[in-house]
C-alpha cells in the first residue's frame, strides 16, 4: 500500500469564494431584472389609456417582447446563480476536507517516516525499514487514502452536476438578436435624464405650436381641445432660463398673443417677464369674475331655497338658507378682489384658484433694487388675500415695504401661496401646522419660485420674510437650493431635521418673548414638529422685535391665580404672534423698520 | 380631445394625453434605468464567475449557455429605450400637427406620421 502524500491529493481548480460571491451577486441582480421588467410591463400597459394612435398596439406589443426577454434573462441567471452557488458550496466543502486531509497526511508521514528511520537504525536493514508500519499506521494510511478518494469524487461530482444543470438550460425565448454585439455602456446617459429633457422640450413644442396658431382665438380653441397641454406645462415646465430666452425671441406681437390666448399657461410659466404674467393672470381673473357673476346672478334669481320645490318643503330650510347666504358672501368677497385685479389695483404673478395657488405682486421686480418675498403661515387661504387690508392681513407688511420705497420704487414684493396651507380646523391632526409634510411640497414650490426670480431679476437680492409655519417652508426651499440673500423669520416655527442651511444665506429671527411657538422649539418626531429652532445655536441671529412680550399685569396675577395668568399670557403671545406681520407702524414699527433696513442694505450689497 | 373625424374604412383616431404620456414614459424611463443597471450588474457577476471558473470545464458550459441570454438581456434594454424614444418622437410630432394626424392617419398609410414598421427594425423575434 502506498504511503499517502500531500502531492497526491486532488486540487480544487476553481476560485471558490469568488464563485460564491459572483453567484450571490448574480442572484440579487437577476431578481432586480425580474422586478424591473415587471415594473416596465405594468407601466407601459398604461400607455393605451393615454396614447390612442395607429401604432399604439405595436408599441405595447413590442414592449411586451422586451419585458418577456428581460424576464427570460432574469429567470435564467437566477437559475445559473443557483447552480454556481451549489458548485461553490460543494467545492468549499471539498477544500475544507482537503485542508484537514493535508494536516493529517503530514502528521501520518512524519510519524511513519520517524518509525521507519528508527526501525532501520535498529535493524540495520534500510530496505526493509522503508516498508514497515508502526502500530496503527497502516490503518491510518488506509483511511486517509479512502478520504482522498471521497474528496476526489466530491469535486468531480460537483463539476458534473454544474455542467449538467447548465447544459439543461434551453435556448432564449422571446427576443433573439442575431449578431448583437453591443454591450451596454455603463456611462450612457440615464433614460430618466433623457426623459426629463424630453418632457421639458415638450413644453417648448406646445408653446411653439400655440405661437404658430397666430390668433388669440385659435390658441384658445387649441387649448380647449387639449386641456392636458396646460397640465403638462404646469407639471413639467421648461426651465425658467430656457423660457426667458425663448420669450425674448418671439417678439411683442407673439408675446401679446400668448398672454391673451394662452393665459392659463403663461400666467404661471417661470421665466416669462413678470408684467406679462400679471397681464395673463389679469385675463384669467376677468374670466373667473364673469363665471362668478353668472353664479351670483343665478343664486339671486333663484333665491336662498332655489327652484326645487322639494327644498322648500323640507325640514332643513334653515341650513339651506345659511349655506346660500355664506356662498353669496364668499362670492361677493372674491368678486370684489377680482374686480381690483381687473382694474390693476392688485397684480397677480400667479393665479390658479382651482389649485389654491396665488402670488400677489407689488412693485416691479424687473426694475427694483431689492425684493421681499413673504411666506405666510398657518391658516393661510385664498380668502386671506381677498380680505387683506393696508394695515392688517396677509399682504399688509409687503405692501408697506414696497410703498415705503416711494417714487424710487426700489423695492418689489411678493406674497406667496403655492398650494394648501395647514389649518387650525376640524382636520387639525392631519393638516395642522404640526404636520411638516405640507412644508415639503410648499418648500419645493417656493424654491422653484425663487429660481424664477433669479431669471427675471438676476442681480436683485431677495429677502425671504417668513411668518410662523412659513419658516419651515423657507427652510425647505433653502435646503433645495433657493438663493435668498437672507431670511427673516417672524415668530418662526423653525425648520425640519432635514434642513441643510446655505452658508451664504443670512438668517435672522424676530418674535415676542412669549410667542406661542416658543413652546414647540426644537421638537420633532417624524412628520410632526420642527427640530431646528430659530435660535443662535442654529445660526439664526435673533433680533429685537419691539413687541412687549408678557404683559406686566400677568406677572402680578400669576401668584394669585396661575391658571388665569397662563391663559392671559397665551392670549397675549397669540396676539403678538399675529401682530408681527402687521403694517401698524406704532405696534410693529421695529419689525417693519428692520425689514426696510435690510432691504436697503441688500440693495447696496447683494448676495455674496 | 379623444377621437378624430370619421373617415370610412380607415382608422382615423390619433389623440394623445400629453401629461399622461409624460407620466407613463417617465415611469418607464425609471424602470428601464433599473433594468439596465440590473442587466449590467448581472453580466459583471457572470464575468467574475467565468474568471473564477477559468481552469474548470464548467466555464465553457457556462459561457455557452449564457452568451445568448446576455445578448438578449442587453438588447432588451436597448430596444426598450428605442421604443421609449419612438413614442416620444411621435408625441412631439403630434404636438406639432395634431389636427392632421387626428384627421388623416391610417395604420397602413404612407402618410402616417408614425409608421409601425419602424418599431424594432433589425430585430428578430421568436
XYZ file of C-alpha atoms in Angstrom:
734
model
C 0.000 0.000 0.000
C 1.373 3.421 -0.963
C 2.147 5.910 1.735
C -0.182 8.847 1.062
C 1.465 12.151 0.211
C 0.199 15.747 0.020
C 1.200 15.897 -3.618
C -1.162 13.052 -4.398
C -4.219 14.919 -3.071
C -6.752 16.279 -5.565
C -6.996 20.048 -6.040
C -9.876 22.445 -6.492
C -9.077 24.414 -9.620
C -11.802 26.977 -9.027
C -11.647 30.248 -7.068
C -14.365 29.111 -4.725
C -15.007 32.277 -2.755
C -15.062 34.377 -5.902
C -17.521 31.952 -7.457
C -19.696 32.021 -4.365
C -19.678 35.831 -4.281
C -20.384 36.061 -8.014
C -23.305 33.655 -7.631
C -24.786 35.728 -4.810
C -24.346 38.947 -6.804
C -25.848 37.340 -9.862
C -28.901 36.212 -7.922
C -29.502 39.649 -6.433
C -29.245 41.396 -9.783
C -31.263 38.745 -11.619
C -34.074 39.334 -9.128
C -33.787 43.067 -9.817
C -34.036 42.379 -13.535
C -37.260 40.466 -12.947
C -38.668 43.258 -10.802
C -37.673 45.999 -13.245
C -39.189 44.031 -16.117
C -42.433 43.628 -14.181
C -42.463 47.346 -13.433
C -41.817 48.220 -17.062
C -44.625 45.957 -18.247
C -47.109 47.361 -15.730
C -46.216 50.946 -16.521
C -46.191 50.525 -20.275
C -49.581 48.853 -20.283
C -50.934 52.195 -19.126
C -49.851 53.757 -22.409
C -53.018 52.585 -24.107
C -55.042 54.786 -21.793
C -53.277 57.957 -22.841
C -51.920 57.293 -26.315
C -54.555 56.473 -28.880
C -52.908 56.065 -32.259
C -52.424 53.565 -35.062
C -49.100 52.442 -33.672
C -50.267 52.054 -30.094
C -50.704 48.303 -30.345
C -47.303 47.912 -31.953
C -45.713 49.947 -29.205
C -47.289 47.900 -26.463
C -46.699 44.559 -28.196
C -43.032 45.247 -28.808
C -42.517 46.352 -25.239
C -44.175 43.124 -24.132
C -41.476 41.293 -26.084
C -38.862 43.377 -24.300
C -40.238 42.507 -20.913
C -40.536 38.852 -21.881
C -36.877 38.842 -22.887
C -35.876 40.512 -19.645
C -37.947 38.001 -17.694
C -36.196 35.151 -19.523
C -32.864 36.793 -18.739
C -33.742 37.172 -15.067
C -35.076 33.658 -14.653
C -32.091 32.138 -16.438
C -29.461 33.949 -14.448
C -31.321 33.235 -11.231
C -31.075 29.570 -12.172
C -27.403 29.888 -13.151
C -26.684 31.611 -9.864
C -28.251 28.652 -8.073
C -26.056 26.219 -9.965
C -22.910 28.251 -9.320
C -23.864 28.609 -5.693
C -24.248 24.845 -5.333
C -20.921 24.301 -7.080
C -19.184 26.774 -4.816
C -20.764 25.179 -1.756
C -19.633 21.676 -2.730
C -16.144 22.840 -3.612
C -15.898 24.763 -0.372
C -16.654 21.537 1.466
C -14.022 19.763 -0.609
C -11.469 22.459 0.183
C -12.219 22.190 3.888
C -11.777 18.445 3.814
C -8.592 18.795 1.791
C -7.183 21.203 4.362
C -7.882 18.702 7.121
C -6.500 15.898 4.984
C -3.257 17.760 4.319
C -2.658 18.227 8.019
C -3.375 14.631 8.778
C -1.287 13.371 5.855
C 1.592 15.465 7.105
C 1.209 14.047 10.624
C 0.991 10.492 9.365
C 4.001 10.848 7.116
C 6.145 12.290 9.884
C 5.025 9.510 12.194
C 5.643 6.753 9.660
C 8.958 8.107 8.450
C 10.179 8.516 12.017
C 9.142 4.998 12.830
C 10.859 3.618 9.752
C 14.038 5.576 10.420
C 14.155 4.182 13.915
C 13.427 0.664 12.714
C 16.097 0.916 10.031
C 18.671 2.062 12.559
C 17.879 -0.773 14.906
C 17.779 -3.498 12.279
C 20.470 -2.034 10.056
C 18.295 -3.052 7.153
C 17.324 0.130 5.302
C 15.492 -1.644 2.542
C 13.212 -3.467 4.907
C 12.688 -0.393 7.090
C 11.197 1.550 4.174
C 8.039 -0.565 4.118
C 7.423 -1.219 7.765
C 4.383 0.298 9.534
C 4.224 1.182 13.172
C 1.249 0.339 15.376
C -1.962 1.617 13.719
C -0.110 3.434 10.944
C -1.228 1.049 8.225
C -4.908 1.509 9.084
C -4.451 5.259 9.463
C -2.906 5.488 5.980
C -5.700 3.346 4.529
C -8.382 5.631 5.969
C -6.651 8.709 4.555
C -6.453 7.095 1.135
C -10.199 6.467 1.337
C -10.877 10.077 2.303
C -8.717 11.246 -0.591
C -10.873 9.220 -2.935
C -14.122 10.526 -1.464
C -12.970 14.119 -1.850
C -11.871 13.447 -5.406
C -15.352 12.108 -6.191
C -16.973 15.078 -4.449
C -15.060 17.504 -6.653
C -15.845 15.564 -9.812
C -19.499 15.246 -8.870
C -19.791 18.972 -8.182
C -18.377 19.793 -11.587
C -20.512 17.170 -13.308
C -23.672 18.438 -11.600
C -22.934 22.037 -12.533
C -22.134 21.077 -16.092
C -25.343 19.062 -16.402
C -27.506 21.839 -14.911
C -26.024 24.457 -17.175
C -26.411 22.276 -20.269
C -30.073 21.777 -19.352
C -30.742 25.484 -19.757
C -32.516 25.862 -23.057
C -32.342 28.496 -25.698
C -33.548 32.006 -25.079
C -37.214 32.700 -25.582
C -38.753 35.896 -26.804
C -36.248 38.296 -28.164
C -33.460 36.818 -30.253
C -30.814 39.113 -31.503
C -28.708 37.912 -34.360
C -25.184 39.135 -34.057
C -25.985 41.595 -31.326
C -22.652 42.728 -30.014
C -23.235 45.986 -28.285
C -22.714 45.622 -24.557
C -24.493 48.216 -22.512
C -22.477 51.304 -21.858
C -22.496 51.874 -18.117
C -21.632 55.534 -18.687
C -24.532 56.156 -21.066
C -27.000 58.854 -20.050
C -29.824 57.548 -17.948
C -33.236 57.199 -19.508
C -34.584 59.367 -16.727
C -32.251 62.166 -17.726
C -33.250 61.827 -21.367
C -36.887 61.714 -20.341
C -36.537 64.919 -18.354
C -35.124 66.620 -21.427
C -37.949 65.219 -23.500
C -40.676 66.417 -21.166
C -39.056 69.793 -20.824
C -38.746 70.156 -24.592
C -42.342 69.018 -24.966
C -43.455 72.166 -23.177
C -41.496 74.272 -25.625
C -43.063 72.388 -28.535
C -46.501 73.180 -27.139
C -45.591 76.850 -26.876
C -44.244 76.864 -30.430
C -47.437 75.265 -31.679
C -49.549 77.831 -29.873
C -47.455 80.635 -31.248
C -47.837 79.256 -34.753
C -51.607 79.455 -34.443
C -51.300 83.190 -34.854
C -54.590 84.437 -33.499
C -55.676 84.529 -29.897
C -58.929 82.837 -30.827
C -57.160 79.896 -32.456
C -54.881 79.489 -29.458
C -57.888 79.357 -27.157
C -59.565 76.786 -29.387
C -56.442 74.635 -29.480
C -56.123 74.672 -25.697
C -59.826 73.942 -25.350
C -59.212 70.763 -27.370
C -56.102 69.949 -25.323
C -56.565 70.870 -21.678
C -53.830 68.321 -20.914
C -51.332 70.671 -22.585
C -51.944 73.174 -19.819
C -51.499 70.434 -17.217
C -48.268 69.349 -18.875
C -46.740 72.806 -18.693
C -47.733 73.154 -15.072
C -46.323 69.769 -14.143
C -43.236 69.828 -16.392
C -42.375 73.369 -17.386
C -39.182 74.075 -19.304
C -36.585 75.706 -17.082
C -37.093 79.445 -16.482
C -33.894 80.395 -18.292
C -34.975 78.398 -21.364
C -38.332 80.153 -21.307
C -36.726 83.567 -20.794
C -34.515 83.087 -23.856
C -37.423 81.747 -25.894
C -39.697 84.577 -24.843
C -37.083 87.165 -25.757
C -37.136 85.858 -29.312
C -40.862 85.767 -30.063
C -41.434 89.491 -30.450
C -44.057 91.754 -28.962
C -46.896 90.515 -31.141
C -46.201 86.880 -30.269
C -45.904 87.656 -26.589
C -49.131 89.636 -26.578
C -50.949 86.866 -28.419
C -49.774 84.216 -25.968
C -50.665 86.335 -22.959
C -54.197 86.691 -24.304
C -54.666 83.278 -25.905
C -52.792 81.011 -23.518
C -53.183 82.839 -20.225
C -53.632 79.595 -18.288
C -50.093 78.620 -19.298
C -48.326 81.969 -19.430
C -49.734 83.134 -16.088
C -47.720 80.533 -14.218
C -44.756 79.978 -16.525
C -41.422 80.702 -14.853
C -39.096 82.801 -16.987
C -41.866 84.866 -18.554
C -41.414 88.555 -17.616
C -43.413 89.480 -14.535
C -45.512 92.110 -16.281
C -46.611 89.568 -18.906
C -47.541 87.065 -16.244
C -49.508 89.709 -14.397
C -51.382 90.554 -17.583
C -52.114 86.884 -18.288
C -53.414 86.377 -14.764
C -55.497 89.517 -15.074
C -57.145 87.843 -18.047
C -57.765 84.693 -16.002
C -59.204 86.785 -13.180
C -61.559 88.560 -15.575
C -62.750 85.204 -16.928
C -63.323 83.895 -13.444
C -65.082 87.103 -12.489
C -67.525 86.548 -15.337
C -68.156 82.967 -14.225
C -68.700 84.066 -10.646
C -71.058 86.781 -11.816
C -73.149 84.145 -13.589
C -73.276 82.063 -10.450
C -74.227 85.098 -8.414
C -76.990 86.006 -10.874
C -78.408 82.503 -10.651
C -78.297 82.452 -6.875
C -80.006 85.824 -6.670
C -82.601 84.846 -9.250
C -83.494 81.552 -7.570
C -83.309 82.847 -4.016
C -81.968 81.007 -0.975
C -84.141 77.907 -1.459
C -83.571 77.546 -5.196
C -86.026 76.393 -7.855
C -86.601 72.879 -6.450
C -89.974 72.859 -4.575
C -88.880 69.829 -2.518
C -86.284 72.002 -0.806
C -88.968 74.445 0.225
C -90.919 71.647 1.829
C -88.013 70.092 3.658
C -87.277 70.483 7.345
C -83.808 71.705 6.599
C -84.523 75.103 5.120
C -82.527 76.968 7.785
C -79.381 75.112 6.849
C -80.038 75.676 3.142
C -80.586 79.372 3.669
C -77.464 79.642 5.784
C -75.437 77.886 3.103
C -76.891 80.190 0.459
C -76.006 83.313 2.419
C -72.496 82.085 3.094
C -71.985 81.382 -0.594
C -73.273 84.824 -1.514
C -70.875 86.431 0.936
C -67.953 84.380 -0.348
C -68.810 85.232 -3.938
C -69.013 88.898 -3.166
C -65.685 88.835 -1.351
C -63.893 87.065 -4.179
C -65.550 89.193 -6.850
C -64.523 92.391 -5.072
C -60.952 91.162 -5.054
C -61.060 90.100 -8.709
C -62.520 93.494 -9.546
C -59.376 95.030 -8.072
C -57.305 92.667 -10.198
C -59.268 93.753 -13.267
C -58.662 97.405 -12.507
C -54.948 96.840 -11.948
C -55.058 97.726 -8.266
C -53.996 94.142 -7.465
C -51.326 92.410 -9.546
C -51.129 88.629 -9.616
C -47.878 86.913 -10.536
C -49.617 83.547 -10.118
C -53.317 82.737 -10.124
C -54.593 79.170 -10.123
C -57.607 79.323 -7.810
C -58.573 75.724 -8.526
C -55.270 74.626 -7.019
C -55.212 77.131 -4.160
C -52.259 78.947 -5.755
C -51.868 82.702 -5.808
C -48.942 85.120 -5.660
C -49.724 88.774 -5.264
C -47.095 91.153 -6.599
C -46.222 94.675 -5.542
C -43.946 96.997 -7.468
C -41.871 95.925 -10.442
C -39.309 93.183 -9.763
C -37.517 93.889 -13.018
C -36.609 97.446 -12.013
C -36.488 97.084 -8.224
C -33.185 97.107 -6.363
C -34.335 94.549 -3.810
C -37.213 92.121 -3.477
C -39.154 90.916 -0.464
C -40.943 87.590 -0.751
C -43.395 86.967 2.050
C -44.205 83.384 3.015
C -47.245 83.386 5.315
C -48.088 80.864 7.984
C -50.853 78.650 9.305
C -54.461 79.321 8.283
C -53.492 80.996 5.022
C -56.247 80.565 2.433
C -57.293 82.249 -0.784
C -59.645 84.336 1.341
C -56.627 85.634 3.262
C -55.715 87.543 0.108
C -59.258 88.765 -0.520
C -59.573 90.199 2.974
C -56.116 91.645 3.495
C -56.044 95.356 4.218
C -53.372 98.026 4.306
C -52.511 97.544 7.962
C -53.716 94.071 8.871
C -53.799 90.927 6.807
C -51.543 88.720 4.801
C -50.180 91.274 2.350
C -50.034 94.358 4.606
C -46.361 94.054 5.575
C -45.188 93.505 1.982
C -47.315 96.326 0.630
C -45.907 98.624 3.341
C -42.325 97.799 2.387
C -42.933 98.431 -1.317
C -44.946 101.600 -0.829
C -42.368 102.930 1.611
C -39.781 102.827 -1.145
C -41.921 105.550 -2.700
C -41.273 107.045 -6.061
C -37.920 105.357 -6.431
C -39.783 102.044 -6.412
C -36.602 100.427 -5.195
C -38.447 97.524 -3.570
C -40.727 94.938 -5.151
C -42.656 92.347 -3.188
C -44.494 89.078 -3.471
C -46.918 87.388 -1.116
C -46.700 83.716 -1.863
C -49.226 80.898 -1.654
C -48.421 77.963 -3.920
C -50.820 75.405 -2.509
C -52.820 74.460 0.566
C -51.551 75.598 3.961
C -52.066 73.972 7.371
C -55.284 74.943 9.061
C -56.363 75.013 12.665
C -59.709 73.367 11.961
C -61.544 70.068 12.298
C -58.739 68.279 10.443
C -56.093 69.521 12.836
C -54.453 66.125 13.272
C -53.843 65.565 9.577
C -53.358 69.087 8.269
C -52.487 71.141 11.339
C -49.286 73.200 11.468
C -47.512 70.493 13.439
C -47.592 68.269 10.340
C -44.465 69.147 8.399
C -45.435 67.259 5.209
C -47.077 70.383 3.800
C -43.860 72.311 4.314
C -42.117 69.862 1.986
C -44.372 70.465 -1.001
C -44.753 74.193 -0.371
C -40.984 74.499 0.121
C -40.272 72.782 -3.184
C -42.613 75.205 -4.936
C -41.063 78.151 -3.094
C -37.604 77.059 -4.253
C -38.865 76.966 -7.856
C -40.341 80.441 -7.432
C -37.011 81.713 -6.067
C -35.335 80.165 -9.103
C -37.726 82.050 -11.391
C -36.847 85.323 -9.690
C -33.159 84.658 -10.320
C -34.008 84.589 -14.020
C -36.389 87.524 -14.299
C -34.361 89.670 -11.865
C -30.925 88.039 -11.810
C -28.973 90.708 -9.975
C -31.621 91.662 -7.454
C -31.205 90.462 -3.872
C -34.228 88.624 -2.479
C -35.096 88.694 1.208
C -37.474 85.966 2.291
C -39.666 87.066 5.172
C -41.415 84.086 6.696
C -44.138 84.035 9.307
C -44.647 81.174 11.755
C -45.143 77.925 9.758
C -43.741 79.801 6.753
C -40.247 79.442 8.223
C -40.473 75.672 7.692
C -41.368 76.336 4.045
C -38.428 78.729 3.700
C -36.132 76.162 5.300
C -37.125 73.524 2.766
C -36.625 75.994 -0.076
C -33.167 76.939 1.209
C -32.287 73.259 1.521
C -33.381 72.721 -2.076
C -31.097 75.472 -3.310
C -33.157 78.667 -3.227
C -30.650 81.534 -3.306
C -32.039 84.048 -0.862
C -29.896 86.991 0.161
C -31.265 86.480 3.655
C -34.213 85.024 5.504
C -36.052 86.799 8.279
C -38.157 84.506 10.442
C -41.040 86.282 12.140
C -42.280 84.181 15.069
C -40.871 81.247 13.121
C -41.853 77.715 13.948
C -38.411 76.536 12.811
C -37.174 74.020 10.274
C -37.357 70.264 9.947
C -34.493 67.938 10.812
C -33.604 67.633 7.110
C -32.793 71.343 6.948
C -29.434 71.980 5.274
C -28.541 75.671 5.585
C -26.887 77.595 2.775
C -23.977 79.394 4.463
C -24.389 82.283 2.017
C -27.925 82.985 3.214
C -28.055 85.019 6.413
C -30.795 84.084 8.832
C -32.479 86.344 11.383
C -35.381 85.856 13.745
C -37.776 88.210 15.473
C -40.521 87.300 17.881
C -42.162 88.336 21.123
C -40.589 86.852 24.232
C -43.831 84.993 24.959
C -44.584 83.951 21.363
C -46.766 80.849 21.226
C -44.286 78.982 19.019
C -41.596 79.079 21.702
C -43.315 76.184 23.436
C -42.563 73.944 20.454
C -38.964 74.975 19.766
C -36.789 72.100 18.561
C -39.396 69.352 18.943
C -39.860 66.887 16.081
C -40.987 63.292 15.820
C -41.211 62.077 12.237
C -43.527 64.271 10.219
C -44.714 66.064 13.343
C -42.859 69.130 14.543
C -39.726 71.050 13.629
C -36.349 70.009 15.010
C -34.369 73.136 14.140
C -35.493 76.077 16.250
C -34.783 79.622 15.002
C -32.049 80.237 17.542
C -28.459 81.415 17.565
C -27.358 77.810 18.140
C -28.715 77.074 14.681
C -27.006 80.119 13.130
C -30.182 82.180 13.190
C -29.398 85.603 14.627
C -32.114 86.850 16.985
C -33.099 90.494 16.608
C -35.115 92.702 18.933
C -38.760 92.654 17.820
C -40.013 95.599 19.856
C -43.012 93.511 20.858
C -43.761 93.792 24.582
C -43.983 90.080 25.458
C -45.778 89.051 28.629
C -47.916 91.931 29.963
C -46.821 93.259 33.343
C -50.202 92.627 34.936
C -49.918 88.933 34.111
C -46.812 88.702 36.269
C -48.733 90.332 39.102
C -51.696 87.970 38.727
C -49.570 84.867 38.439
C -49.004 84.238 42.194
C -52.703 84.781 42.873
C -54.184 82.723 40.045
C -51.708 80.770 37.938
C -54.400 79.443 35.513
C -55.586 82.954 34.709
C -52.011 84.095 34.252
C -51.205 81.204 31.924
C -54.331 81.791 29.842
C -53.666 85.512 29.651
C -50.055 85.007 28.655
C -51.108 82.566 25.930
C -53.650 85.050 24.580
C -51.013 87.770 24.638
C -48.498 85.507 22.869
C -51.043 84.675 20.187
C -51.945 88.312 19.650
C -48.281 89.293 19.273
C -47.693 86.267 17.038
C -50.118 87.815 14.555
C -49.211 91.441 15.213
C -45.654 90.788 13.988
C -46.831 90.710 10.364
C -48.953 93.843 10.585
C -48.136 97.139 8.915
C -49.044 99.065 12.042
C -46.108 101.429 12.455
C -46.941 102.078 16.090
C -47.475 98.480 17.189
C -44.961 96.803 14.875
C -42.549 99.583 13.945
C -39.377 97.778 14.988
C -40.091 94.825 12.729
C -41.165 96.990 9.795
C -38.102 99.199 10.030
C -35.711 96.277 10.459
C -37.004 94.702 7.245
C -36.832 98.046 5.472
C -33.227 98.493 6.620
C -32.325 95.032 5.432
C -33.933 95.672 2.054
C -31.917 98.858 1.618
C -28.720 97.183 2.856
C -29.286 94.294 0.492
C -29.702 96.812 -2.266
C -26.249 98.132 -1.547
C -24.526 94.806 -1.018
C -26.370 91.958 -2.613
C -25.846 88.264 -2.005
C -22.208 87.401 -1.583
C -59.691 65.552 -27.248
C -60.271 61.859 -27.863
C -61.125 60.527 -31.261
C -60.875 62.218 -34.613
C -63.104 62.724 -37.590
C -64.568 59.592 -39.151
C -63.135 58.502 -42.469
C -64.858 55.490 -43.964
C -62.780 52.329 -43.880
C -59.820 53.767 -42.071
C -58.655 54.020 -38.529
C -58.539 57.716 -38.077
C -58.119 58.408 -34.429
C -54.894 59.877 -33.173
C -55.089 61.506 -29.825
C -52.571 61.803 -27.074
C -52.872 62.926 -23.491
C -49.532 64.669 -23.059
C -49.486 64.649 -19.279
C -50.497 61.004 -19.273
C -47.812 60.032 -21.759
C -45.224 62.039 -19.837
C -46.224 60.136 -16.717
C -46.039 56.736 -18.426
C -42.775 57.388 -20.223
C -41.286 58.883 -17.071
C -42.069 55.770 -15.071
C -40.901 53.597 -17.959
C -37.608 55.503 -18.001
C -37.143 54.753 -14.309
C -37.843 51.066 -14.917
C -35.528 50.994 -17.938
C -32.695 52.550 -15.948
C -33.167 49.935 -13.267
C -33.318 47.218 -15.916
C -30.093 48.466 -17.468
C -28.323 48.645 -14.106
C -29.505 45.167 -13.173
C -28.682 43.571 -16.514
C -25.210 45.163 -16.480
C -24.594 44.057 -12.913
C -25.733 40.537 -13.722
C -23.346 40.492 -16.674
C -20.496 41.686 -14.451
C -21.257 38.918 -11.981
C -21.187 36.473 -14.897
C -17.774 37.767 -15.957
C -16.476 37.352 -12.430
C -17.767 33.789 -12.330
C -16.143 32.977 -15.675
C -12.792 34.207 -14.383
C -13.191 32.242 -11.165
C -14.010 29.092 -13.140
C -11.408 29.670 -15.855
C -9.479 26.477 -15.120
C -12.626 24.386 -14.987
C -14.525 22.882 -17.888
C -17.658 24.329 -16.328
C -16.618 27.749 -17.590
C -17.024 26.606 -21.180
C -20.535 25.348 -20.494
C -21.389 28.498 -18.572
C -20.202 30.713 -21.363
C -22.130 28.704 -23.937
C -25.424 28.784 -22.084
C -25.209 32.456 -21.123
C -23.953 34.026 -24.320
C -27.347 34.304 -25.996
C -29.103 35.387 -22.825
C -26.580 38.054 -22.167
C -27.095 39.473 -25.624
C -30.885 39.289 -25.384
C -30.857 40.959 -21.978
C -28.737 43.818 -23.192
C -30.774 44.022 -26.381
C -33.995 44.188 -24.409
C -32.763 47.311 -22.649
C -31.643 48.868 -25.904
C -34.874 48.058 -27.682
C -36.939 49.198 -24.724
C -35.108 52.507 -24.914
C -35.766 52.709 -28.641
C -39.468 52.193 -28.037
C -39.388 54.909 -25.427
C -37.667 57.303 -27.798
C -40.015 56.345 -30.628
C -43.061 57.134 -28.541
C -41.514 60.442 -27.533
C -40.774 61.357 -31.143
C -44.335 60.526 -32.101
C -45.692 62.686 -29.302
C -43.547 65.640 -30.355
C -44.802 65.214 -33.905
C -48.331 65.067 -32.613
C -47.941 68.321 -30.718
C -46.886 69.983 -33.925
C -49.634 68.556 -36.089
C -52.426 67.027 -34.068
C -55.156 68.082 -36.474
C -53.626 66.405 -39.487
C -52.807 63.297 -37.502
C -56.251 63.067 -35.964
C -57.952 63.507 -39.302
C -55.822 61.561 -41.720
C -53.692 58.943 -40.059
C -54.073 55.353 -41.139
C -52.007 52.469 -39.923
C -51.268 51.329 -43.454
C -50.946 54.725 -44.974
C -47.561 56.005 -46.038
C -48.675 59.388 -44.876
C -48.932 58.086 -41.341
C -46.801 60.280 -39.179
C -45.559 57.248 -37.386
C -45.009 54.090 -39.338
C -45.389 50.999 -37.141
C -42.876 49.163 -39.305
C -40.197 51.384 -37.806
C -40.536 49.710 -34.477
C -37.964 47.036 -33.916
C -36.496 47.087 -37.411
C -33.344 44.997 -37.455
C -34.559 42.725 -34.688
C -35.966 39.255 -34.926
C -38.451 37.606 -32.635
C -39.481 34.067 -31.968
